[in-house]
GROMACS .gro file of C-alpha atoms in nm:
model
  293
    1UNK     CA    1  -0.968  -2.912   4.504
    2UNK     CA    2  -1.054  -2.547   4.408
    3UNK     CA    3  -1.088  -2.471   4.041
    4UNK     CA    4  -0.856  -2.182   3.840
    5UNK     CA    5  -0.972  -1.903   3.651
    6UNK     CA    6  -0.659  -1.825   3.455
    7UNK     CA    7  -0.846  -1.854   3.125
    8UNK     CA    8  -0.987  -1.502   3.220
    9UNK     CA    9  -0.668  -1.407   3.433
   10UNK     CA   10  -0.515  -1.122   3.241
   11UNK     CA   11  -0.184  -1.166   3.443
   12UNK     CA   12  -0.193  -1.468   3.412
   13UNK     CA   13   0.068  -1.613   3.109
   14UNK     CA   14  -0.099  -1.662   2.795
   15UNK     CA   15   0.029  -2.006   2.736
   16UNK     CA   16  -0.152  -2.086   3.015
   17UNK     CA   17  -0.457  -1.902   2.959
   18UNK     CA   18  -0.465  -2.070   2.608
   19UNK     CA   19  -0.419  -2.470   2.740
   20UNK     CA   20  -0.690  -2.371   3.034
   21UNK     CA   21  -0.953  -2.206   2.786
   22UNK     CA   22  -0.873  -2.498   2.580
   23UNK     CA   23  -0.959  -2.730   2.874
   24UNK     CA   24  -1.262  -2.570   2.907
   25UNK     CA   25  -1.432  -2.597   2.575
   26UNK     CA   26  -1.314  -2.926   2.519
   27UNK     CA   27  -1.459  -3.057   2.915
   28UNK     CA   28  -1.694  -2.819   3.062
   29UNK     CA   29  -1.525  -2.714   3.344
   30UNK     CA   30  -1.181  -2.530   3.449
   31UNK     CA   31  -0.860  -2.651   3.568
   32UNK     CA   32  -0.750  -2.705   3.929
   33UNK     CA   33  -0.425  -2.684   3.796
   34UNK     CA   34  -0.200  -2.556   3.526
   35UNK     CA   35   0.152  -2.679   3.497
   36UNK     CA   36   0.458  -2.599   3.155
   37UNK     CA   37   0.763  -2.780   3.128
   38UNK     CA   38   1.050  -2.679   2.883
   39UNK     CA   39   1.155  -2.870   2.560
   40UNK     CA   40   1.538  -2.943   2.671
   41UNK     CA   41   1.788  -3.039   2.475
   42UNK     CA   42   2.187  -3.224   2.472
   43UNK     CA   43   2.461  -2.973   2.456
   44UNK     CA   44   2.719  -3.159   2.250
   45UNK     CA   45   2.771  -3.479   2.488
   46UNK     CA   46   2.458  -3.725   2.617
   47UNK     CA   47   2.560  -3.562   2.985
   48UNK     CA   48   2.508  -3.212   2.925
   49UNK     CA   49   2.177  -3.127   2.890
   50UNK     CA   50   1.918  -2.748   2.900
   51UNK     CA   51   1.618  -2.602   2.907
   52UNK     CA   52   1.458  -2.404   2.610
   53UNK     CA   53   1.241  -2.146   2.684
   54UNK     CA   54   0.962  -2.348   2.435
   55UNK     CA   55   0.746  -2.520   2.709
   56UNK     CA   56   0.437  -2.776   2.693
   57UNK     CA   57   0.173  -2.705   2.909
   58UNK     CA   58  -0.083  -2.926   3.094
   59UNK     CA   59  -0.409  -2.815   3.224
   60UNK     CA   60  -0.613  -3.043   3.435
   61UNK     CA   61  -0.884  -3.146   3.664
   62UNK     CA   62  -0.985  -3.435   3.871
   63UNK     CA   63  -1.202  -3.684   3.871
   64UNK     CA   64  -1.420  -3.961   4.061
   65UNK     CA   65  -1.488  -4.260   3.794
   66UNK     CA   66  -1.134  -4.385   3.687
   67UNK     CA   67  -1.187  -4.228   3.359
   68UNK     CA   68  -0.930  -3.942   3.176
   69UNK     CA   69  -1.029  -3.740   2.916
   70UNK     CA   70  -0.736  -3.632   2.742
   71UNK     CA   71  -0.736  -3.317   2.448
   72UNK     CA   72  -0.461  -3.116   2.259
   73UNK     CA   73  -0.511  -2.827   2.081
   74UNK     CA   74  -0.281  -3.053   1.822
   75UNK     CA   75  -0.498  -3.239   1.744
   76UNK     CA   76  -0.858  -3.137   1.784
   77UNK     CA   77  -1.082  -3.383   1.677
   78UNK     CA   78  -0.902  -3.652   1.847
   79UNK     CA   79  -1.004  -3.605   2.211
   80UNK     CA   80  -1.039  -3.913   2.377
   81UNK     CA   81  -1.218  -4.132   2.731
   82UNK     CA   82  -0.960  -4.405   2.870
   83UNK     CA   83  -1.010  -4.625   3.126
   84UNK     CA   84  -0.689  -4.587   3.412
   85UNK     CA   85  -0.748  -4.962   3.477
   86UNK     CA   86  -0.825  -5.280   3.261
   87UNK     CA   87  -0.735  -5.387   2.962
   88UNK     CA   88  -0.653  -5.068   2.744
   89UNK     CA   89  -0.845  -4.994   2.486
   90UNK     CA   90  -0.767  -4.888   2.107
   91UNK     CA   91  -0.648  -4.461   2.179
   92UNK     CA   92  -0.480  -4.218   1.940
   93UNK     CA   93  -0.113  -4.251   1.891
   94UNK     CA   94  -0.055  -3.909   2.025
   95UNK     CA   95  -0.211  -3.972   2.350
   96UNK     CA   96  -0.021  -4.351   2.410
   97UNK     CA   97   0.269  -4.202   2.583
   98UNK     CA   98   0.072  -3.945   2.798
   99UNK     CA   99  -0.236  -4.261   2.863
  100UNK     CA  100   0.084  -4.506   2.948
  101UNK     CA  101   0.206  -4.280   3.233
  102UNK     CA  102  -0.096  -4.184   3.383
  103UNK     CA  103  -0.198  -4.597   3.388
  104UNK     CA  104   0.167  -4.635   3.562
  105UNK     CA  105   0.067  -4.358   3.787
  106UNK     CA  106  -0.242  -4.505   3.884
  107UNK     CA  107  -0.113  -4.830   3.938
  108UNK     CA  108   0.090  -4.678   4.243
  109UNK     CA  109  -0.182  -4.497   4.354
  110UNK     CA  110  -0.172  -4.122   4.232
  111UNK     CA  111  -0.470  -3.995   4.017
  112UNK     CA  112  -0.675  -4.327   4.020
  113UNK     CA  113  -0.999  -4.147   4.023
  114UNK     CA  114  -0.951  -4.025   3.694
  115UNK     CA  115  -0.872  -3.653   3.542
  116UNK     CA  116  -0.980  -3.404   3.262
  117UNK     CA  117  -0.651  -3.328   3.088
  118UNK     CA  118  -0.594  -3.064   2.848
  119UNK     CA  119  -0.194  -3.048   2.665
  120UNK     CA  120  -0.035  -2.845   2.406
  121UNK     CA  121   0.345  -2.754   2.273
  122UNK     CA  122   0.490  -2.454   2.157
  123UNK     CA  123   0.682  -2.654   1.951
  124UNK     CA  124   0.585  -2.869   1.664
  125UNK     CA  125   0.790  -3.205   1.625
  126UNK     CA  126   0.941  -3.021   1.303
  127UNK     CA  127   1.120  -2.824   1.477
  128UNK     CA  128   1.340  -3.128   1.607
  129UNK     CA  129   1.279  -3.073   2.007
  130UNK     CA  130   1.144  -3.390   2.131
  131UNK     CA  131   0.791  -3.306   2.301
  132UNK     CA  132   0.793  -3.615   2.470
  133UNK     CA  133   0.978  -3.592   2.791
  134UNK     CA  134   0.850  -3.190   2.882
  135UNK     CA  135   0.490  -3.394   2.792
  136UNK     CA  136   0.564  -3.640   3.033
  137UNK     CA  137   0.681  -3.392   3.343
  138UNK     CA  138   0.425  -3.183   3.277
  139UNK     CA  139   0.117  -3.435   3.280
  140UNK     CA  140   0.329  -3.587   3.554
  141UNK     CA  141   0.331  -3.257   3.784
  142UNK     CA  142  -0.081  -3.170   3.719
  143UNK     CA  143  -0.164  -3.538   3.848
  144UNK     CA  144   0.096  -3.507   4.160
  145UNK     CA  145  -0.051  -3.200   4.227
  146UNK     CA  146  -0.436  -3.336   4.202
  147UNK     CA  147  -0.350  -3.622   4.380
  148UNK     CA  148  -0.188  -3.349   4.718
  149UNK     CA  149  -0.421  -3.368   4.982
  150UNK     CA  150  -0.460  -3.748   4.989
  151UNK     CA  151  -0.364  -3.953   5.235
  152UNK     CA  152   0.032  -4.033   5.024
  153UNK     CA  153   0.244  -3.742   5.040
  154UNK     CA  154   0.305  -3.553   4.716
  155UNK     CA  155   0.578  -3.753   4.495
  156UNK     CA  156   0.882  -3.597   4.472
  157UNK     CA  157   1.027  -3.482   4.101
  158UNK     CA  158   1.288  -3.760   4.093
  159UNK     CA  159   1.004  -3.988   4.213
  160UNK     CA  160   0.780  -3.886   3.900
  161UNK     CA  161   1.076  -3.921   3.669
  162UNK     CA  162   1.118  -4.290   3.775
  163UNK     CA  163   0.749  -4.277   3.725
  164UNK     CA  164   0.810  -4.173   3.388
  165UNK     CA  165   1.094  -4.404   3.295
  166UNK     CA  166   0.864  -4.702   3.420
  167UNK     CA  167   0.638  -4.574   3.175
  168UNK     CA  168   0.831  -4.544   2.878
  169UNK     CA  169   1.155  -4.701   2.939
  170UNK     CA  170   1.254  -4.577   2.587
  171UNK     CA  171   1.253  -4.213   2.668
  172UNK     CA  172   1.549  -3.983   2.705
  173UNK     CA  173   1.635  -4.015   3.068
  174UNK     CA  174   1.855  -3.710   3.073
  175UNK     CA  175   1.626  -3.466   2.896
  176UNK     CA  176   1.392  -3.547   3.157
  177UNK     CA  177   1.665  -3.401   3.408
  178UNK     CA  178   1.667  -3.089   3.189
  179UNK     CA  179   1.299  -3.053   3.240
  180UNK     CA  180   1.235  -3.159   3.589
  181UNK     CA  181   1.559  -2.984   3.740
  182UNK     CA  182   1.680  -2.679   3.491
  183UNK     CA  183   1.768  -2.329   3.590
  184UNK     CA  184   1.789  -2.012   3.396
  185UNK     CA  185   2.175  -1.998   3.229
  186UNK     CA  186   2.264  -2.306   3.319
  187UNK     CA  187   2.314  -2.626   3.160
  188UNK     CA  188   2.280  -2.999   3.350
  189UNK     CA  189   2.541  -3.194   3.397
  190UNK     CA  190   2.463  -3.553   3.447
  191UNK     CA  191   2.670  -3.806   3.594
  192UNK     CA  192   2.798  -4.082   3.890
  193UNK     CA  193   2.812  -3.805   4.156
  194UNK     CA  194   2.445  -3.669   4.063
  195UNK     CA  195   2.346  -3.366   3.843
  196UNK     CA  196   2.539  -3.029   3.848
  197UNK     CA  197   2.436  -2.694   3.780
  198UNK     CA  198   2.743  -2.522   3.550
  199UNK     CA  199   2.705  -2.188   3.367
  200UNK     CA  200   2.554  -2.176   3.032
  201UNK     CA  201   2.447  -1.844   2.880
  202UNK     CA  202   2.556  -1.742   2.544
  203UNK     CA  203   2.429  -1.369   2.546
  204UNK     CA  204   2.739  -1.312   2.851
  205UNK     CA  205   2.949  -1.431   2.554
  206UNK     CA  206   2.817  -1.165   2.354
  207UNK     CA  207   2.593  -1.468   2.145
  208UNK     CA  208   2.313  -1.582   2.103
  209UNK     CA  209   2.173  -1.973   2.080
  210UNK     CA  210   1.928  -2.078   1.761
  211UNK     CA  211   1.749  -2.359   1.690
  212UNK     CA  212   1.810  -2.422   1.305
  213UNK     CA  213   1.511  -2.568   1.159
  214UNK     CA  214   1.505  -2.735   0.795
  215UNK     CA  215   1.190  -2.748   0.583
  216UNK     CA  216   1.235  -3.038   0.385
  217UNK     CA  217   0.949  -3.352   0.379
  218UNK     CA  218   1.011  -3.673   0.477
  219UNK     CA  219   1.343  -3.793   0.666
  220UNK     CA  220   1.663  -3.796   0.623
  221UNK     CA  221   1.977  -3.534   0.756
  222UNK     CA  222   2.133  -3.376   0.443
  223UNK     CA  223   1.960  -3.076   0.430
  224UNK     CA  224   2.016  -2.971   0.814
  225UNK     CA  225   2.427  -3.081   0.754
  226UNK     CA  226   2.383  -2.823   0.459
  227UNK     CA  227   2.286  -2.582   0.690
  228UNK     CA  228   2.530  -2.645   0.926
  229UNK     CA  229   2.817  -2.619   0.721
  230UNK     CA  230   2.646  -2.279   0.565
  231UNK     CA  231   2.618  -2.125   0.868
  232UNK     CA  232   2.982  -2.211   0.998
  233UNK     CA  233   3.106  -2.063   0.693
  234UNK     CA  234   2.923  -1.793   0.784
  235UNK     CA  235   3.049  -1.742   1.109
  236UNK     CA  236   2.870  -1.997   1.340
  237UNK     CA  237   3.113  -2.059   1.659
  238UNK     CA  238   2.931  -2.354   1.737
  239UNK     CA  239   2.679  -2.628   1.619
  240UNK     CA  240   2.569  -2.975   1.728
  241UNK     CA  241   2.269  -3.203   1.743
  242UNK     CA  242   1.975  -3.170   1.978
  243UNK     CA  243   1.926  -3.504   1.987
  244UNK     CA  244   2.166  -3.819   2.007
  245UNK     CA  245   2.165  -3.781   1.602
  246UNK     CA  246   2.136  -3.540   1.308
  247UNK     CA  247   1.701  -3.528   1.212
  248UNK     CA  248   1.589  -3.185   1.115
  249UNK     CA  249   1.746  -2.972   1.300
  250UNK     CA  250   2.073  -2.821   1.527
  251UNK     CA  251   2.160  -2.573   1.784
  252UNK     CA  252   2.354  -2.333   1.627
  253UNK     CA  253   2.599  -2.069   1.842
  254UNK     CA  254   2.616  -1.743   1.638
  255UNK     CA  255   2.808  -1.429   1.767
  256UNK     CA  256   2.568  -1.143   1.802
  257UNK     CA  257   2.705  -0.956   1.534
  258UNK     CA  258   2.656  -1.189   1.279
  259UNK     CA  259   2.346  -1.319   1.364
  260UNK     CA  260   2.205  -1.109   1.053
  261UNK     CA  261   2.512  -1.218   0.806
  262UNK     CA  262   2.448  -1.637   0.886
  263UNK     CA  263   2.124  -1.634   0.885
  264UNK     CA  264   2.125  -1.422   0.551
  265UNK     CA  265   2.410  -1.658   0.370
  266UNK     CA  266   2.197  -1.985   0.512
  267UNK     CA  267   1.887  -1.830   0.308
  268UNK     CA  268   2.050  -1.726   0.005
  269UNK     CA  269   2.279  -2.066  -0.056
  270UNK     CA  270   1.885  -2.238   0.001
  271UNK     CA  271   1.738  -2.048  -0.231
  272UNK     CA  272   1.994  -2.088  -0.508
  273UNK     CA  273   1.978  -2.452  -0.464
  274UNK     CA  274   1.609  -2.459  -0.541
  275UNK     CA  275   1.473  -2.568  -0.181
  276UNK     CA  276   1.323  -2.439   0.080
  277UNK     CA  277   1.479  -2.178   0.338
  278UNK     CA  278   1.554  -2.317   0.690
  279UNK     CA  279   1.413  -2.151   0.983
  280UNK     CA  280   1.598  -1.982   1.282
  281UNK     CA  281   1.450  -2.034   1.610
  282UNK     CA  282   1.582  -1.810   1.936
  283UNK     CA  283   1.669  -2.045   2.214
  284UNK     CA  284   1.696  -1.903   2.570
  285UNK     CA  285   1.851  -2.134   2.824
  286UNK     CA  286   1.545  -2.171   3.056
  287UNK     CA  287   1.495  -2.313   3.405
  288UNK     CA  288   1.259  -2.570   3.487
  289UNK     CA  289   0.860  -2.707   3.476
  290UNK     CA  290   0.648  -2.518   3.675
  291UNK     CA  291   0.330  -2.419   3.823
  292UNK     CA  292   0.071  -2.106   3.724
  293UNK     CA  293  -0.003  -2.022   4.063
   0.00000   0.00000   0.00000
């Protein structure tokens, strides 16, 4: 497989240019391919799910001894060698998810020679997204794509999400929908008959979607229902979890004109209460992973 130079591709986007540079100086040699998957997230109900325009990106390259190297800009002086068969050995906890469905993958038969692999989010797990699933689909994609050429056809993307549910059975099934089968201004819905495409863009509403992020350490959900109620007194038409239940942050649907006035009145009720100022993150409904080509 032919190797990409979209490190030093100036049209090339710089997410990717960042996660293929970064596979570089980490393994000594470009990627062969450069895949990003959105962060998604539930609309209000388990079955309604988007994309975020916040993607993950996986850089990688193959190889011949049944070894993966895996590296994240996250976390730079764990990089890590893992055997894809035999007994695992003793990895990072940030790689176990990613080293579980590659070993699943190999098991079948794609990418059992091995890979460099290179990830990073745009999102930190602060900010209440989960990384896990747009980790997943992305990693998924680069090995799919490595493993072309073969003598198996390439899996399809429902056949790497069963991949990735084999993997980690615990994982959010539908927010792997989001990130496999998106499109731009719409959101997912999910059920017996199959997944549907339905219309969901706030800016034809005259609105605009926000990820509101609290600041405060350790767990727990009263700050972020704070916010919430702040920011529907302030004019919020809209707010729910991203998840399946209140952590540190919510989606937050704010009328265009008051986008200033909420996020002002969230601020100021903060800082009179002695604690720390929530963040507003801009939310674009996105469509799905995809390939720097």
């Amino acid at each position: 497989m032919s190797t990409l130079d979209i490190a030093r591709r100036h049209t090339a986007d710089p997410l990717f240019r960042l996660v293929a540079y970064a596979l570089e100086s980490a393994h000594d040699r470009p990627p062969a391919t450069v895949w990003s998957a959105p962060h998604a997230f539930h609309v209000g109900s388990p079955n309604l799910v988007a994309a975020a325009d916040w993607p993950v990106a996986a850089a990688a390259a193959p190889r011949d001894d049944g070894l993966v190297r895996l590296s994240s800009l996250a976390h730079p002086a764990q990089s890590c060698e893992l055997p894809l068969t035999g007994p695992p050995p003793t990895h990072p906890d940030w790689a176990a998810r990613t080293y579980a469905l590659l070993r699943t993958m190999a098991d079948v038969g794609y990418g059992r020679g091995g890979m460099d692999l290179h990830i990073h989010s745009t999102l930190t797990a602060a900010a209440g997204l989960s990384s896990a699933e747009p980790l997943e689909c992305a990693v998924a994609l680069a090995v799919a794509e490595l493993h072309a050429g073969c003598s198996r056809p390439r899996p399809s993307r429902g056949r790497l999400a069963d991949l990735a549910r084999a993997a980690a059975p615990d994982g959010d099934e539908a927010l792997r929908e989001a990130v496999l089968f998106a499109r731009p201004g719409r959101a997912l819905l999910l059920g017996g008959h199959g997944r549907r495409h339905i219309r969901f863009d706030p800016a034809e509403h005259e609105a605009r979607l926000m990820l509101l992020v609290t600041r405060q350490e350790g767990p727990g959900a009263h700050d972020i229902e704070r916010a919430v109620a702040s920011a529907r007194r302030a004019g919020a038409r809209a707010a729910w979890w991203p998840g399946p239940r209140p952590e540190r942050s919510a989606l937050v649907l704010l009328p265009r004109d008051r986008v200033t006035h909420v996020r002002t009145t969230v601020a100021e009720e903060f800082r009179a209460g002695g604690r720390r100022v929530p963040r507003f993150v801009n939310i674009n409904v996105a469509g799905a992973a995809r390939r720097e080509e």
